[in-house]
Tab-separated table of C-alpha atoms in Angstrom:
chain	number	residue	atom	x	y	z
D	7	THR	CA	0.000	0.000	0.000
D	8	ARG	CA	1.444	3.375	-0.971
D	9	ILE	CA	1.514	6.044	1.703
D	10	GLY	CA	-1.758	7.915	1.784
D	11	GLY	CA	-3.655	4.820	0.700
D	12	ARG	CA	-5.605	2.431	2.856
D	13	ALA	CA	-3.366	0.592	5.343
D	14	THR	CA	-2.980	-3.154	4.817
D	15	MET	CA	-0.155	-3.848	7.250
D	16	ALA	CA	-0.512	-6.492	9.915
D	17	ALA	CA	-1.364	-5.031	13.327
D	18	GLY	CA	1.696	-3.892	15.249
D	19	ARG	CA	4.076	-4.284	12.318
D	20	ALA	CA	4.841	-1.554	9.771
D	21	MET	CA	7.442	-2.031	7.051
D	22	PHE	CA	8.313	0.808	4.719
D	23	PHE	CA	10.404	0.904	1.557
D	24	VAL	CA	12.154	3.893	-0.027
D	25	ARG	CA	13.961	4.026	-3.340
D	26	HIS	CA	17.063	6.235	-3.155
D	27	GLY	CA	17.008	9.798	-4.494
D	28	GLU	CA	18.128	10.637	-8.006
D	29	ALA	CA	21.824	9.795	-8.431
D	30	GLU	CA	24.422	11.076	-10.886
D	31	HIS	CA	23.956	8.242	-13.358
D	32	ASN	CA	20.151	8.323	-13.464
D	33	PRO	CA	19.633	11.269	-15.871
D	34	TYR	CA	22.062	9.789	-18.401
D	35	VAL	CA	20.574	6.306	-18.218
D	36	VAL	CA	16.962	7.507	-18.346
D	37	GLN	CA	17.614	9.770	-21.324
D	38	GLY	CA	19.817	7.185	-22.995
D	39	LYS	CA	17.076	4.564	-22.838
D	40	LYS	CA	14.477	7.070	-24.033
D	41	GLU	CA	16.568	8.082	-27.055
D	42	ASN	CA	18.230	4.698	-27.571
D	43	ASN	CA	21.498	6.626	-27.205
D	44	ALA	CA	24.435	4.327	-26.457
D	45	GLU	CA	26.759	7.258	-25.695
D	46	LEU	CA	24.507	8.545	-22.899
D	47	LEU	CA	24.074	5.052	-21.491
D	48	THR	CA	27.827	4.508	-21.455
D	49	ARG	CA	28.406	7.877	-19.801
D	50	GLY	CA	25.966	7.052	-16.999
D	51	ARG	CA	27.250	3.531	-16.546
D	52	SER	CA	30.843	4.773	-16.336
D	53	ILE	CA	30.181	6.492	-12.992
D	54	LEU	CA	31.417	4.301	-10.151
D	55	ASN	CA	29.173	4.365	-7.079
D	56	PRO	CA	27.374	7.613	-7.986
D	57	SER	CA	26.266	10.090	-5.334
D	58	LEU	CA	22.965	11.965	-5.236
D	59	THR	CA	22.409	14.874	-7.585
D	60	GLU	CA	21.109	18.207	-6.282
D	61	LYS	CA	17.668	16.975	-7.283
D	62	GLY	CA	18.260	13.756	-5.349
D	63	VAL	CA	19.246	15.714	-2.242
D	64	ALA	CA	16.071	17.785	-2.582
D	65	GLN	CA	13.999	14.600	-2.940
D	66	ALA	CA	15.537	13.121	0.202
D	67	THR	CA	14.976	16.383	2.083
D	68	ALA	CA	11.321	16.408	1.047
D	69	LEU	CA	11.034	12.830	2.277
D	70	ARG	CA	12.525	13.897	5.606
D	71	ASP	CA	9.802	16.540	5.923
D	72	GLN	CA	7.203	13.866	5.169
D	73	LEU	CA	8.642	11.509	7.781
D	74	ALA	CA	8.653	14.268	10.425
D	75	LYS	CA	4.880	13.845	10.600
D	76	GLN	CA	5.218	10.139	11.450
D	77	PRO	CA	6.455	8.226	14.499
D	78	PRO	CA	10.193	7.428	14.537
D	79	PHE	CA	11.576	4.146	13.251
D	80	ASP	CA	13.147	1.316	15.206
D	81	ILE	CA	15.430	0.225	12.356
D	82	VAL	CA	16.414	1.580	8.958
D	83	VAL	CA	18.134	-0.832	6.580
D	84	THR	CA	20.216	0.499	3.695
D	85	THR	CA	22.908	-0.683	1.276
D	86	PRO	CA	26.632	0.161	1.018
D	87	LEU	CA	26.083	2.181	-2.170
D	88	ALA	CA	26.556	5.943	-1.924
D	89	ARG	CA	23.115	6.934	-3.194
D	90	ALA	CA	21.378	4.749	-0.604
D	91	ILE	CA	23.642	5.858	2.256
D	92	GLU	CA	23.178	9.546	1.419
D	93	THR	CA	19.402	9.185	1.084
D	94	THR	CA	19.235	7.352	4.401
D	95	ARG	CA	21.173	9.979	6.297
D	96	ILE	CA	19.272	12.945	4.865
D	97	ALA	CA	15.821	11.427	5.288
D	98	PHE	CA	16.204	9.394	8.481
D	99	GLU	CA	18.928	10.985	10.619
D	100	GLY	CA	17.493	11.469	14.086
D	101	ARG	CA	14.402	9.478	13.063
D	102	ALA	CA	15.650	5.945	13.777
D	103	ALA	CA	17.144	4.101	16.725
D	104	ARG	CA	19.377	1.864	14.617
D	105	PHE	CA	20.829	1.808	11.101
D	106	ILE	CA	21.920	-1.433	9.403
D	107	VAL	CA	23.965	-1.579	6.184
D	108	THR	CA	23.753	-4.736	4.056
D	109	PRO	CA	24.847	-5.639	0.511
D	110	GLU	CA	22.027	-8.209	0.371
D	111	ALA	CA	19.654	-5.472	-0.823
D	112	THR	CA	21.843	-4.254	-3.706
D	113	GLU	CA	20.940	-4.873	-7.329
D	114	THR	CA	22.533	-7.560	-9.482
D	115	ALA	CA	25.944	-6.230	-10.533
D	116	GLU	CA	25.724	-7.003	-14.249
D	117	GLU	CA	28.940	-6.015	-16.002
D	118	ARG	CA	27.045	-4.237	-18.777
D	119	LEU	CA	25.486	-1.905	-16.181
D	120	GLY	CA	28.921	-0.823	-15.011
D	121	GLY	CA	29.882	1.443	-12.132
D	122	PRO	CA	26.486	2.391	-10.643
D	123	GLN	CA	25.954	-1.196	-9.501
D	124	ARG	CA	29.269	-1.217	-7.613
D	125	GLY	CA	30.503	0.486	-4.474
D	126	PHE	CA	33.669	1.087	-2.502
D	127	SER	CA	35.491	-1.071	0.009
D	128	LEU	CA	34.126	-0.870	3.534
D	129	ALA	CA	37.150	1.145	4.681
D	130	GLU	CA	36.768	3.651	1.839
D	131	THR	CA	33.027	3.916	2.425
D	132	VAL	CA	33.548	4.764	6.098
D	133	ARG	CA	36.298	7.222	5.169
D	134	ARG	CA	33.899	9.069	2.901
D	135	TYR	CA	30.986	8.826	5.321
D	136	PRO	CA	32.453	8.939	8.869
D	137	TYR	CA	28.997	8.848	10.467
D	138	LEU	CA	28.792	5.187	9.399
D	139	GLU	CA	30.948	4.361	12.410
D	140	GLY	CA	27.755	4.712	14.426
D	141	TRP	CA	25.793	2.385	12.133
D	142	ASP	CA	25.733	-1.426	12.179
D	143	LEU	CA	28.140	-2.573	9.434
D	144	SER	CA	28.443	-6.189	10.560
D	145	ALA	CA	26.400	-7.464	7.593
D	146	VAL	CA	29.032	-6.173	5.137
D	147	ARG	CA	31.524	-9.024	4.765
D	148	GLU	CA	34.316	-8.320	2.311
D	149	GLY	CA	35.367	-11.404	0.389
D	150	ASP	CA	31.945	-12.950	0.965
D	151	ASN	CA	28.938	-10.743	0.150
D	152	TRP	CA	31.004	-7.685	-0.824
D	153	VAL	CA	33.760	-8.582	-3.250
D	154	ARG	CA	36.272	-6.606	-5.281
D	155	GLY	CA	35.482	-6.525	-8.982
D	156	ASP	CA	37.526	-6.578	-12.143
D	157	PRO	CA	39.117	-3.295	-13.271
D	158	SER	CA	38.057	-4.001	-16.851
D	159	VAL	CA	34.380	-3.443	-15.981
D	160	LEU	CA	32.899	-0.128	-17.099
D	161	GLY	CA	33.488	2.360	-14.292
D	162	GLY	CA	36.580	0.620	-12.968
D	163	VAL	CA	37.240	-1.396	-9.831
D	164	GLY	CA	34.269	-1.563	-7.480
D	165	TYR	CA	32.782	-3.817	-4.829
D	166	TYR	CA	29.559	-5.757	-5.331
D	167	HIS	CA	27.496	-8.717	-4.145
D	168	PRO	CA	28.530	-11.749	-6.244
D	169	ALA	CA	25.076	-13.383	-6.257
D	170	PRO	CA	22.192	-12.160	-8.433
D	171	VAL	CA	19.170	-10.571	-6.756
D	172	ASP	CA	16.831	-13.473	-7.524
D	173	ALA	CA	19.144	-15.897	-5.697
D	174	ARG	CA	19.281	-13.625	-2.638
D	175	LEU	CA	15.621	-12.655	-2.493
D	176	PRO	CA	14.188	-15.496	-0.339
D	177	ALA	CA	16.827	-15.021	2.377
D	178	LEU	CA	16.512	-11.227	2.213
D	179	ARG	CA	12.738	-11.418	2.586
D	180	ALA	CA	13.027	-13.782	5.571
D	181	TRP	CA	15.691	-11.610	7.221
D	182	LEU	CA	13.633	-8.441	6.838
D	183	LYS	CA	10.530	-10.116	8.254
D	184	ALA	CA	12.522	-11.300	11.288
D	185	LEU	CA	13.916	-7.878	12.196
D	186	PRO	CA	12.787	-6.656	15.631
D	187	GLY	CA	10.820	-3.496	16.187
D	188	ALA	CA	7.398	-2.196	15.208
D	189	ARG	CA	8.603	0.231	12.545
D	190	VAL	CA	11.245	-0.787	10.009
D	191	ALA	CA	12.252	1.051	6.836
D	192	VAL	CA	14.403	-0.161	3.941
D	193	VAL	CA	16.235	2.269	1.663
D	194	GLY	CA	17.311	0.609	-1.554
D	195	HIS	CA	17.126	0.168	-5.288
D	196	SER	CA	14.515	-0.306	-8.007
D	197	GLY	CA	16.111	-3.515	-9.287
D	198	VAL	CA	15.406	-5.118	-5.916
D	199	PHE	CA	12.087	-3.528	-5.015
D	200	ASP	CA	10.446	-4.426	-8.326
D	201	ARG	CA	11.018	-8.077	-7.427
D	202	LEU	CA	10.491	-7.848	-3.680
D	203	LEU	CA	7.377	-5.669	-3.773
D	204	GLY	CA	6.178	-6.044	-7.334
D	205	ALA	CA	6.250	-2.233	-7.616
D	206	GLN	CA	8.059	0.255	-9.821
D	207	MET	CA	9.077	3.035	-7.454
D	208	ALA	CA	10.010	6.648	-8.122
D	209	ASN	CA	13.033	8.237	-6.475
D	210	CYS	CA	12.396	8.776	-2.744
D	211	GLU	CA	8.902	7.329	-2.991
D	212	LEU	CA	7.752	5.872	0.335
D	213	VAL	CA	5.798	2.621	0.103
D	214	GLU	CA	4.189	0.629	2.902
D	215	HIS	CA	4.092	-3.099	2.198
D	216	THR	CA	3.484	-6.426	3.885
D	217	LEU	CA	6.104	-9.021	3.045
D	218	GLU	CA	4.486	-12.414	2.501
């Protein structure tokens, strides 16, 4: 159920999903697909671990204003990718008791999709975002679910989850359902949410959903 619609959540359990704000690669990829322009697609897919654009920051800020009217969250789950981390901090800082970072909710890192599907090492991620030292990073396991990629891939060397989304989905769904707390939010990516929720989400759209 999308926010503003009729609630369908089980009593005492609310789970919310947010797609990250617009990131640097999104305008190139969207326009490239629209125009069937390989140059634009390549330009967007050459950006390793893109950050939010100014528009993406504004989207996340608007989401924060929306969330200010709601009760705080017990847990917010996000991914190690910059656009998800930045969205999470802007929208949820001071609005959640605990933040968990996991690669299990990243998209499939297809080589043809290049840099946007890949992130930095854990050490580099924390260096760039020092506030992550206060978040739970124990689910990021380098060499296991966060591995170093090949430098020949478009965008250069990046870290990614080696398993495709469809292989991870059952365990991810079970893990999310088992999280403690009455209010849990997940900040992630369209290539996961379209499978997990069966919904195509806009940037920084907030969706309430019951995981079956």
